[in-house]
PDB file of C-alpha atoms in Angstrom:
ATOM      1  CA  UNK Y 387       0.000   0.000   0.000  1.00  0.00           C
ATOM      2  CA  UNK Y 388       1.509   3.600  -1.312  1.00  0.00           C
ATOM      3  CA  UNK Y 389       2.689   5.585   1.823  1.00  0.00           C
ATOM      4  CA  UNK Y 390       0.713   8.926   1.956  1.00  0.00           C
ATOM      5  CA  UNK Y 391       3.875  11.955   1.974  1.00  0.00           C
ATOM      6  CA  UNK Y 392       3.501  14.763   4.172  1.00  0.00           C
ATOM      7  CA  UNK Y 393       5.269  17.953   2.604  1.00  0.00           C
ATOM      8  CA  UNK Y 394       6.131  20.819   4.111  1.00  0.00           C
ATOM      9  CA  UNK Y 395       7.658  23.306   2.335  1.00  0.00           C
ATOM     10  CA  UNK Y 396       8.841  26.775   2.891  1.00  0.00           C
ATOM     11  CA  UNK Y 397       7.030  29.432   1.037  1.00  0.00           C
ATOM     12  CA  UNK Y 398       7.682  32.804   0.323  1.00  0.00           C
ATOM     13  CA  UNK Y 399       6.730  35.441  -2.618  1.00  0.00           C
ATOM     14  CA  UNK Y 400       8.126  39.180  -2.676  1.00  0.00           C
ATOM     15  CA  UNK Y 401       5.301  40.247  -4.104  1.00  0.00           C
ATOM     16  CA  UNK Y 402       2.645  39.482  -2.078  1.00  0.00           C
ATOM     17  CA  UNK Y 403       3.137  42.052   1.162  1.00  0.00           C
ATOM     18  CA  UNK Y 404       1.427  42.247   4.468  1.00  0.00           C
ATOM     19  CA  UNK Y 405       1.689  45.260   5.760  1.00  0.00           C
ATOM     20  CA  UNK Y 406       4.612  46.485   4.166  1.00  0.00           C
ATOM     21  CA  UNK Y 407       6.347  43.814   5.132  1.00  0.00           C
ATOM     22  CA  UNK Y 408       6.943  40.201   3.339  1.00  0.00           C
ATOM     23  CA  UNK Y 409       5.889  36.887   5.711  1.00  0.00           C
ATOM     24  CA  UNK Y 410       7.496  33.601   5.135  1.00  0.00           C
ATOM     25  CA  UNK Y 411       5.390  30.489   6.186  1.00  0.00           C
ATOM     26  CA  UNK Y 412       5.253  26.712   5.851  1.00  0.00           C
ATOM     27  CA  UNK Y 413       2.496  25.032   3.805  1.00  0.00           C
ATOM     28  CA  UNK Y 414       1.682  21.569   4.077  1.00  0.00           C
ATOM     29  CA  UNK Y 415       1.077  19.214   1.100  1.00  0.00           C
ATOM     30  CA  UNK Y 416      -0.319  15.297   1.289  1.00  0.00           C
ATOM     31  CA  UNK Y 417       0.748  13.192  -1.557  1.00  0.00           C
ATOM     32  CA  UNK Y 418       0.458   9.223  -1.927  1.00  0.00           C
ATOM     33  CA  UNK Y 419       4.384   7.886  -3.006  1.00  0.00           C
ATOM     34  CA  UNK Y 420       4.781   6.331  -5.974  1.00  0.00           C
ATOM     35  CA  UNK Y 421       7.050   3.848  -6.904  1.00  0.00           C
ATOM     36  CA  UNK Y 422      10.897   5.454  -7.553  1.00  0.00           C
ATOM     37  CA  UNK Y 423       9.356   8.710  -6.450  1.00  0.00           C
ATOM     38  CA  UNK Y 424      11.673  11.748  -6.004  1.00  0.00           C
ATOM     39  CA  UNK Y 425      11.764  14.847  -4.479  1.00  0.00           C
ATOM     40  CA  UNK Y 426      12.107  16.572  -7.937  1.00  0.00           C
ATOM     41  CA  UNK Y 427       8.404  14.289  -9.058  1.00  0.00           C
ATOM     42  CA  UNK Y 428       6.946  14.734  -5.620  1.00  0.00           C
ATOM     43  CA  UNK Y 429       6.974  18.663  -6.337  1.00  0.00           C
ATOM     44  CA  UNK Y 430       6.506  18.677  -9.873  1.00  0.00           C
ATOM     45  CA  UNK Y 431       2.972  16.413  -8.306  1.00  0.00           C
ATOM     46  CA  UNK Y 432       2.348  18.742  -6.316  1.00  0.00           C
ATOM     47  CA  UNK Y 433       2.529  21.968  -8.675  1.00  0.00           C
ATOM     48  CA  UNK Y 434       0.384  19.927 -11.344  1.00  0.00           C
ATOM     49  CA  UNK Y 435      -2.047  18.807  -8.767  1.00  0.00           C
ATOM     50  CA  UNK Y 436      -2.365  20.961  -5.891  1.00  0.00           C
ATOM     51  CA  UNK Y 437      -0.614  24.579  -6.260  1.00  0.00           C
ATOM     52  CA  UNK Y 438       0.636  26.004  -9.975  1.00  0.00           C
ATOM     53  CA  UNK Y 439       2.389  28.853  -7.711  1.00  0.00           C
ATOM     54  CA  UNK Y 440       5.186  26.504  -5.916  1.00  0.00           C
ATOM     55  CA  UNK Y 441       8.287  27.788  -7.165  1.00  0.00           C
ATOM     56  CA  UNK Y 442      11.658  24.861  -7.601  1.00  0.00           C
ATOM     57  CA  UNK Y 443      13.973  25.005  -9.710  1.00  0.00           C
ATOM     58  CA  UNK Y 444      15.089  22.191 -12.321  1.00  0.00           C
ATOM     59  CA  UNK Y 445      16.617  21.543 -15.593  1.00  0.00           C
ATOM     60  CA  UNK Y 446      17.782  18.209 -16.150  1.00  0.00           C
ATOM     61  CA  UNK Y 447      16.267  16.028 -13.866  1.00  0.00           C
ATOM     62  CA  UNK Y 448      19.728  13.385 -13.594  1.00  0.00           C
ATOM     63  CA  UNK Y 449      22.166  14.975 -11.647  1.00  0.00           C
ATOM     64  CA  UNK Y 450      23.767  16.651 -13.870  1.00  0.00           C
ATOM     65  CA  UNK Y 451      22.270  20.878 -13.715  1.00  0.00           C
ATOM     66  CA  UNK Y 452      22.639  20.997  -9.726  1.00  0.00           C
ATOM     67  CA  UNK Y 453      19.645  23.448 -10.309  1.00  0.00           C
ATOM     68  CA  UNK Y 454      17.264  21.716  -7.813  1.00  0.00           C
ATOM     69  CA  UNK Y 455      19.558  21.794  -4.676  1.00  0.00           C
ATOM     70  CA  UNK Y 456      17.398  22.388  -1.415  1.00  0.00           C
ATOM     71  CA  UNK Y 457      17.375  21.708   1.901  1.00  0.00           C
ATOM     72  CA  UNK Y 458      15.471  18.223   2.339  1.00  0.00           C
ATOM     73  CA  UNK Y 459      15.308  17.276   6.173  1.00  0.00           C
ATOM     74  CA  UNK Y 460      17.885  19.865   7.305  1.00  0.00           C
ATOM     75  CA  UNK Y 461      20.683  18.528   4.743  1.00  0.00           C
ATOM     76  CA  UNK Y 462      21.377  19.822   1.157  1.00  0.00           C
ATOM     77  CA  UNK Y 463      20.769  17.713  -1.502  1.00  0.00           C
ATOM     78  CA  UNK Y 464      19.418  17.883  -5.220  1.00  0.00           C
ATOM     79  CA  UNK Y 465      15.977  16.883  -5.790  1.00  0.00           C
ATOM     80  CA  UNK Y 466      16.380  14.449  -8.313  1.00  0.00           C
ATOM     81  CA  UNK Y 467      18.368  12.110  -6.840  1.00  0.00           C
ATOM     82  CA  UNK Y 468      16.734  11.785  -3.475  1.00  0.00           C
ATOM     83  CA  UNK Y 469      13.895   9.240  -3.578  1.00  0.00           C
ATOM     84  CA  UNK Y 470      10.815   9.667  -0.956  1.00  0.00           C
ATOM     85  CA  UNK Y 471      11.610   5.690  -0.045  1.00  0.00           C
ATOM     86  CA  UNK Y 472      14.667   6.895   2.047  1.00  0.00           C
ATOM     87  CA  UNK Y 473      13.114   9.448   3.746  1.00  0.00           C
ATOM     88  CA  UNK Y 474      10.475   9.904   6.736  1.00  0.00           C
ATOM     89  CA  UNK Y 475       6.557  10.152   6.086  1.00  0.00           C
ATOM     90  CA  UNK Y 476       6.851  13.695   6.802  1.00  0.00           C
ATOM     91  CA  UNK Y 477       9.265  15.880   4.843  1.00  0.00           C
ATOM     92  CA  UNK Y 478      10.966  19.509   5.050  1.00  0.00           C
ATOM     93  CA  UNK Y 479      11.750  21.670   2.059  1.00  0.00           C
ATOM     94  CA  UNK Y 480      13.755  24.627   2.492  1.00  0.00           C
ATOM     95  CA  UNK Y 481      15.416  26.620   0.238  1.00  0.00           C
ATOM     96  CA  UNK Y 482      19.437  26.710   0.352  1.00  0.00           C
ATOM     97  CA  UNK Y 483      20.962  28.449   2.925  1.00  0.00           C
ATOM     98  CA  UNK Y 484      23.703  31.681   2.268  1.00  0.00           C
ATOM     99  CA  UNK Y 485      21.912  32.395  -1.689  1.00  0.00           C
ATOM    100  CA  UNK Y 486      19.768  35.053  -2.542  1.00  0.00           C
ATOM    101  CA  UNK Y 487      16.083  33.607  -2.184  1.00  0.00           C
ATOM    102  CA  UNK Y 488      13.881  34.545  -5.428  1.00  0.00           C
ATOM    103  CA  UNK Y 489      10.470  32.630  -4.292  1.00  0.00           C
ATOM    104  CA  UNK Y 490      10.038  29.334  -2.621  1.00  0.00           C
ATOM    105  CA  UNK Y 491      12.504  26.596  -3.053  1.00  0.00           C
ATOM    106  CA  UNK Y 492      14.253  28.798  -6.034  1.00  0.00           C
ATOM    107  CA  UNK Y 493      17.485  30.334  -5.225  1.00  0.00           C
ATOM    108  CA  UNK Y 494      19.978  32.209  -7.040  1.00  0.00           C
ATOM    109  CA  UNK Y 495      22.936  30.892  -6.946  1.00  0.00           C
ATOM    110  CA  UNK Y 496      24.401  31.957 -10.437  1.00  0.00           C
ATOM    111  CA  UNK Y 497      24.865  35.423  -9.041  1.00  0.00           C
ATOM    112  CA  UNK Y 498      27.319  34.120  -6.060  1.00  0.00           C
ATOM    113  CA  UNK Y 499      28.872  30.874  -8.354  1.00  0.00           C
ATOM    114  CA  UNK Y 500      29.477  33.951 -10.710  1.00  0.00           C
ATOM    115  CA  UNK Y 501      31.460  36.091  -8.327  1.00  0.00           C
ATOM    116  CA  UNK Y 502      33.470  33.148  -6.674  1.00  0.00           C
ATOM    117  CA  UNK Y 503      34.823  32.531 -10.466  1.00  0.00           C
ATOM    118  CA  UNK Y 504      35.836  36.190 -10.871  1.00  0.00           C
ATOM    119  CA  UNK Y 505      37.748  35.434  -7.263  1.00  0.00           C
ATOM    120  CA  UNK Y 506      39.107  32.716  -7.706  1.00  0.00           C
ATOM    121  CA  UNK Y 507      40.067  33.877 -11.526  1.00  0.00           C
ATOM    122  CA  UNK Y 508      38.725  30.871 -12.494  1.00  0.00           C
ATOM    123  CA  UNK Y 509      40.086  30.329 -15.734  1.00  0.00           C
ATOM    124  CA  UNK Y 510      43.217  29.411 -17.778  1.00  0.00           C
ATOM    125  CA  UNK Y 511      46.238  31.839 -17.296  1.00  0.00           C
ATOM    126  CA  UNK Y 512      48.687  31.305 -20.181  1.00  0.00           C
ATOM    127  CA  UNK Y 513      51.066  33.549 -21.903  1.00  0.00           C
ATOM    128  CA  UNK Y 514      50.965  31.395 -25.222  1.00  0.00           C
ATOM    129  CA  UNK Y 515      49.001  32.879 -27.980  1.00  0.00           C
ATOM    130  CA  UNK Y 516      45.715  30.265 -28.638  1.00  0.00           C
ATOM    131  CA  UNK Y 517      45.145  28.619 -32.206  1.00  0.00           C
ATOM    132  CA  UNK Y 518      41.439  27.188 -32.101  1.00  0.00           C
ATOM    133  CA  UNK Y 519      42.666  25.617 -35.279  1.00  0.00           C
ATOM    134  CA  UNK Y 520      45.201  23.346 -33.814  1.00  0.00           C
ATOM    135  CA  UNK Y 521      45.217  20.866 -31.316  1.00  0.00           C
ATOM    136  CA  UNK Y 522      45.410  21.819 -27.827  1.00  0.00           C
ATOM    137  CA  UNK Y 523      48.836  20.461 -26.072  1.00  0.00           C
ATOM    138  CA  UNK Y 524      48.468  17.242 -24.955  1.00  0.00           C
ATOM    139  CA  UNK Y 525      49.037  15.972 -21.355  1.00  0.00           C
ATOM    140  CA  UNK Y 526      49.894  12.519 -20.025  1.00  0.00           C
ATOM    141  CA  UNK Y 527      46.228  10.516 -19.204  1.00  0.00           C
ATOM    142  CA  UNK Y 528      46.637  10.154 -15.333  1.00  0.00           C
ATOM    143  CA  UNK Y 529      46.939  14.390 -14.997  1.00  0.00           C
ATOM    144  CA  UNK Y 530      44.107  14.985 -17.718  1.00  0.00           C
ATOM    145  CA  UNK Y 531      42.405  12.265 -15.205  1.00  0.00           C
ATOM    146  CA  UNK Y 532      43.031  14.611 -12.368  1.00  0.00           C
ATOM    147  CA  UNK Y 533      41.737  17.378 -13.484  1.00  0.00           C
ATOM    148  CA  UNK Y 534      38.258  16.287 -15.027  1.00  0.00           C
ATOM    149  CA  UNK Y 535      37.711  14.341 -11.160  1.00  0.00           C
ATOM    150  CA  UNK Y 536      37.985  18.450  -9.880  1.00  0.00           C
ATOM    151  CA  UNK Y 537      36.081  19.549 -13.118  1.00  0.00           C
ATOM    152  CA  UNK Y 538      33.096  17.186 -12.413  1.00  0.00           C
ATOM    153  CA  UNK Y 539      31.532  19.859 -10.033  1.00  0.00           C
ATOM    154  CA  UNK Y 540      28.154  20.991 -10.807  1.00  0.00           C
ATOM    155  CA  UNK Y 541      28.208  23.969  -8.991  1.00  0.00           C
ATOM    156  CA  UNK Y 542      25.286  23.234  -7.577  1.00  0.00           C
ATOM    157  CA  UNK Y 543      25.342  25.020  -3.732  1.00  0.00           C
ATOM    158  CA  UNK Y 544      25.169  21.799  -1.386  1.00  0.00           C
ATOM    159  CA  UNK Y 545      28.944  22.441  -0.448  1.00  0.00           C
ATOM    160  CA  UNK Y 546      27.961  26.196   0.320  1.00  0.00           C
ATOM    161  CA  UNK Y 547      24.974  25.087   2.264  1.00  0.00           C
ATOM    162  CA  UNK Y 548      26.466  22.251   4.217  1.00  0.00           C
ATOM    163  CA  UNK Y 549      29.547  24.582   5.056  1.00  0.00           C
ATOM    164  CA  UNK Y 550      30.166  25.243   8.931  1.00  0.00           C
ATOM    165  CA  UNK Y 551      32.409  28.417   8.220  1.00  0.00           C
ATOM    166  CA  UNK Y 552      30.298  29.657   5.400  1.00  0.00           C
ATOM    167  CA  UNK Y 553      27.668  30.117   7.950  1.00  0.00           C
ATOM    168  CA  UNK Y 554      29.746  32.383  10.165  1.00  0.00           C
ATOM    169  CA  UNK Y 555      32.494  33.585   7.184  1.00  0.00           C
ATOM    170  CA  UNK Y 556      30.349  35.411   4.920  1.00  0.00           C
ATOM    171  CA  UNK Y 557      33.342  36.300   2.838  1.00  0.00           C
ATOM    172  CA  UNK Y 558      34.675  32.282   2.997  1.00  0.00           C
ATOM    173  CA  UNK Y 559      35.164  31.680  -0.849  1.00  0.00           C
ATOM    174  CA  UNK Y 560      33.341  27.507   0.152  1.00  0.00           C
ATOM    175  CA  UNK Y 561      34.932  23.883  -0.712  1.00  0.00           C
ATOM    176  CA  UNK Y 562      33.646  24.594  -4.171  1.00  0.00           C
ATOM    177  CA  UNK Y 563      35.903  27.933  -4.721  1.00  0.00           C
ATOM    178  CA  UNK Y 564      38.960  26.013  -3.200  1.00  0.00           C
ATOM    179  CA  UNK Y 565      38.054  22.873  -5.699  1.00  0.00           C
ATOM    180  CA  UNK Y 566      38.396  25.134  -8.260  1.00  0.00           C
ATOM    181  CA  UNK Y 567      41.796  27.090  -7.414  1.00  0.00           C
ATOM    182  CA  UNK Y 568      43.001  22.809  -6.820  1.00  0.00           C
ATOM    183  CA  UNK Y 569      41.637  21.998 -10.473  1.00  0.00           C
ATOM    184  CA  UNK Y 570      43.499  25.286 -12.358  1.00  0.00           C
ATOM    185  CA  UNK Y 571      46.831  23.964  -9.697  1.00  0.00           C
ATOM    186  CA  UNK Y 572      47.239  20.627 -11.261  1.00  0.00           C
ATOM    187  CA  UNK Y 573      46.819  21.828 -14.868  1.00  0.00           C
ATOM    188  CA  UNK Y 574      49.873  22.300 -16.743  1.00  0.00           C
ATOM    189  CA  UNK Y 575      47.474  24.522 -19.022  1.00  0.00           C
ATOM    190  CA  UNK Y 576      47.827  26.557 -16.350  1.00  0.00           C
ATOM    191  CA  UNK Y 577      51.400  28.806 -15.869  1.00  0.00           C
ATOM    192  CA  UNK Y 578      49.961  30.062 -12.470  1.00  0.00           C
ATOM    193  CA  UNK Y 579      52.720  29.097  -9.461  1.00  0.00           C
ATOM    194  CA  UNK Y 580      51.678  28.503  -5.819  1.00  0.00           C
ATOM    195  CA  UNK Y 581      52.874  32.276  -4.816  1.00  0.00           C
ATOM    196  CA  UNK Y 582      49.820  33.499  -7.278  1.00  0.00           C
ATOM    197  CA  UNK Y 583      47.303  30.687  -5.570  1.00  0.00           C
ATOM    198  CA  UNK Y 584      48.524  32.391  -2.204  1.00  0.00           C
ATOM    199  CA  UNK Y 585      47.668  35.565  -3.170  1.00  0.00           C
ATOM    200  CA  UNK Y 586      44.094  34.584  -4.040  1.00  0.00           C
ATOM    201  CA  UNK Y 587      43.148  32.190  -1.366  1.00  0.00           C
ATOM    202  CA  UNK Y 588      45.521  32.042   1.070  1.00  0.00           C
ATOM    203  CA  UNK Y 589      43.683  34.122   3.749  1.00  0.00           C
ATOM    204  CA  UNK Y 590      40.951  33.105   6.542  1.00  0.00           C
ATOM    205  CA  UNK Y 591      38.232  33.185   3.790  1.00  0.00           C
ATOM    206  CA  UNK Y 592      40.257  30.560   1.700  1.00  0.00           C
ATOM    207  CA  UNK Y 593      41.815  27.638   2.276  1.00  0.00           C
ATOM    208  CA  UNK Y 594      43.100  28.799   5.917  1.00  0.00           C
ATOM    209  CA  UNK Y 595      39.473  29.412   7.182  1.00  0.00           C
ATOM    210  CA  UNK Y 596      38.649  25.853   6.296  1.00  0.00           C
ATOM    211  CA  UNK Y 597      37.317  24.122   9.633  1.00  0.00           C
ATOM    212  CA  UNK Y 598      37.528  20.792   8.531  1.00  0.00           C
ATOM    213  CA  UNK Y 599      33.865  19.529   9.610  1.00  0.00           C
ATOM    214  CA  UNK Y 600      33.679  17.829   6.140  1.00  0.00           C
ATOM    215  CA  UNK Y 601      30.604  19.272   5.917  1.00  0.00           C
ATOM    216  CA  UNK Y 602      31.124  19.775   2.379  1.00  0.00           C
ATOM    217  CA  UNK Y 603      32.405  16.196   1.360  1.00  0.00           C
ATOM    218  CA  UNK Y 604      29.173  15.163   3.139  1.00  0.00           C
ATOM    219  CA  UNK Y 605      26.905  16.931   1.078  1.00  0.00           C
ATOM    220  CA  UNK Y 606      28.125  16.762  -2.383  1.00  0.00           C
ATOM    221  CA  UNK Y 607      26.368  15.097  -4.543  1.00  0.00           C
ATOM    222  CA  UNK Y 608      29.212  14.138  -7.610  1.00  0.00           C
ATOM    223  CA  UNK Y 609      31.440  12.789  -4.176  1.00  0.00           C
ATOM    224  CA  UNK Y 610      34.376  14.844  -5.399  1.00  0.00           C
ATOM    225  CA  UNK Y 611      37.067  14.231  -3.084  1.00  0.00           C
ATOM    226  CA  UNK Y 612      36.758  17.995  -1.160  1.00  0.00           C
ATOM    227  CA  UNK Y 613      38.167  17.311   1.907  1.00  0.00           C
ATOM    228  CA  UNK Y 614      41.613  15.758   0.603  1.00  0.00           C
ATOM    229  CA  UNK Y 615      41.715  18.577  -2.364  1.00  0.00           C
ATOM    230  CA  UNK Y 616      41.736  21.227   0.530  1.00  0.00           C
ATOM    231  CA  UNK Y 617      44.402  19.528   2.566  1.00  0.00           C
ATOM    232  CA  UNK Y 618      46.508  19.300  -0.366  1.00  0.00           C
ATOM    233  CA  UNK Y 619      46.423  23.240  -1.302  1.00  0.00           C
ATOM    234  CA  UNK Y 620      46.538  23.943   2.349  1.00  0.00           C
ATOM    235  CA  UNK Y 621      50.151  22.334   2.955  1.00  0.00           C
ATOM    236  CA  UNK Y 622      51.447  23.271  -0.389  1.00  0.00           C
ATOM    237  CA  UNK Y 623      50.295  27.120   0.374  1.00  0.00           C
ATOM    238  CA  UNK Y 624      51.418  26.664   4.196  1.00  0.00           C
ATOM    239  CA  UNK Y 625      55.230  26.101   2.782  1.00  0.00           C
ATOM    240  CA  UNK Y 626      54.944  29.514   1.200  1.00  0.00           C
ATOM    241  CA  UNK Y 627      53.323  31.358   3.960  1.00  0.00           C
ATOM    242  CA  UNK Y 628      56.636  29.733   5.936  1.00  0.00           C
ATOM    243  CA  UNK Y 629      59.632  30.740   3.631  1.00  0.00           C
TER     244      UNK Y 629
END
């Protein structure tokens, strides 16, 4: 017999004001589970069913976007990929933590992913002159390996959310800021040298301010090795904060 879901979800819309002022609430939803149900199906049920105005968002629906991060039960996670069959009758949807809140479940989180690029210079720094018409310079399979493990991030928030020093670092660049900086490192695209990786995260809102609660390795979905990633940059910056 199909459990009957109890959904609670976190609802709030900037334009509808009460007194000048806008109100957050929780509204509750009943569902029956179906088989292989997901969060991502259990709301798109609910919007097609019960209320058109729930806001989520979504694009790909495999775990690929990271657009339907949320809160589910007080962790991060992406829709999609959690099924209702692992989880409690009664469920909690919040929106993300630390990103602007549009409406709902939807955050923004291009607007911070955007500015953690421009910090982190997130891009290749070479002094040779690029010919789209040739082939790029080759590099041995085990490093190319290396770097698409880092590149596999989705950018999809659950580090930022799951983060014990993002929540009292406002400034703390995230796992997913540092994963980047240790991608761009062990690229020999790349003619960047640790000094210029100091200058751009080594501080207490980069790799120093890292608490280790492995908060981050917890909650990522693509299981990208965080924790390990950060330990690496962190001694190989600590030798030039020492000479």
């Amino acid at each position: 017999m199909a459990r009957e879901l109890t959904i609670k979800v976190l609802r709030y819309d900037p334009q509808q004001k009460s007194n000048g002022s806008v109100k957050a609430y929780f509204q509750e939803y009943k569902i029956k589970e179906t088989d292989s149900m997901t969060i991502y199906l259990a709301l798109t049920q609910i919007r097609e069913t019960l209320d058109a105005g729930l806001s989520f968002d979504f694009v790909c629906r495999a775990g690929i976007c990271g657009s339907c991060a949320m809160m589910i039960n007080g962790r991060p996670k992406l829709a999609c990929r959690t099924l209702t069959k692992d989880l409690p009758n009664e469920i909690i949807l919040l929106p993300l933590p630390t990103f602007n809140l549009i409406k709902d479940l939807s955050v923004n989180t291009g607007v911070w992913m955007d500015a953690m690029s421009k910090r982190v210079e997130s891009w290749i720094h070479s002094s040779k002159e690029i010919d789209i018409a040739n082939i790029e310079e080759p590099v041995e399979p085990e490093v190319a390996d290396a770097v698409f493990e880092l590149d596999r991030c989705i950018e999809c928030g659950c580090c930022v959310a799951g983060c014990g020093t993002k929540l009292i670092k406002e400034d703390f660049v995230g796992a997913v800021g540092l994963n980047r900086v240790a991608r761009f490192e062990c690229d020999p695209h790349d003619e960047r040298t640790i000094d210029d990786y100091y200058e751009l995260v080594g501080d207490d809102n980069g790799i120093f301010g890292c608490m280790t609660l492995l908060g981050c390795e917890d909650s990522c979905p693509k299981h990208l090795p965080l924790q390990s990633k950060i330990a690496y940059m962190r001694r190989k910056l600590a030798t030039v904060k020492g000479s």
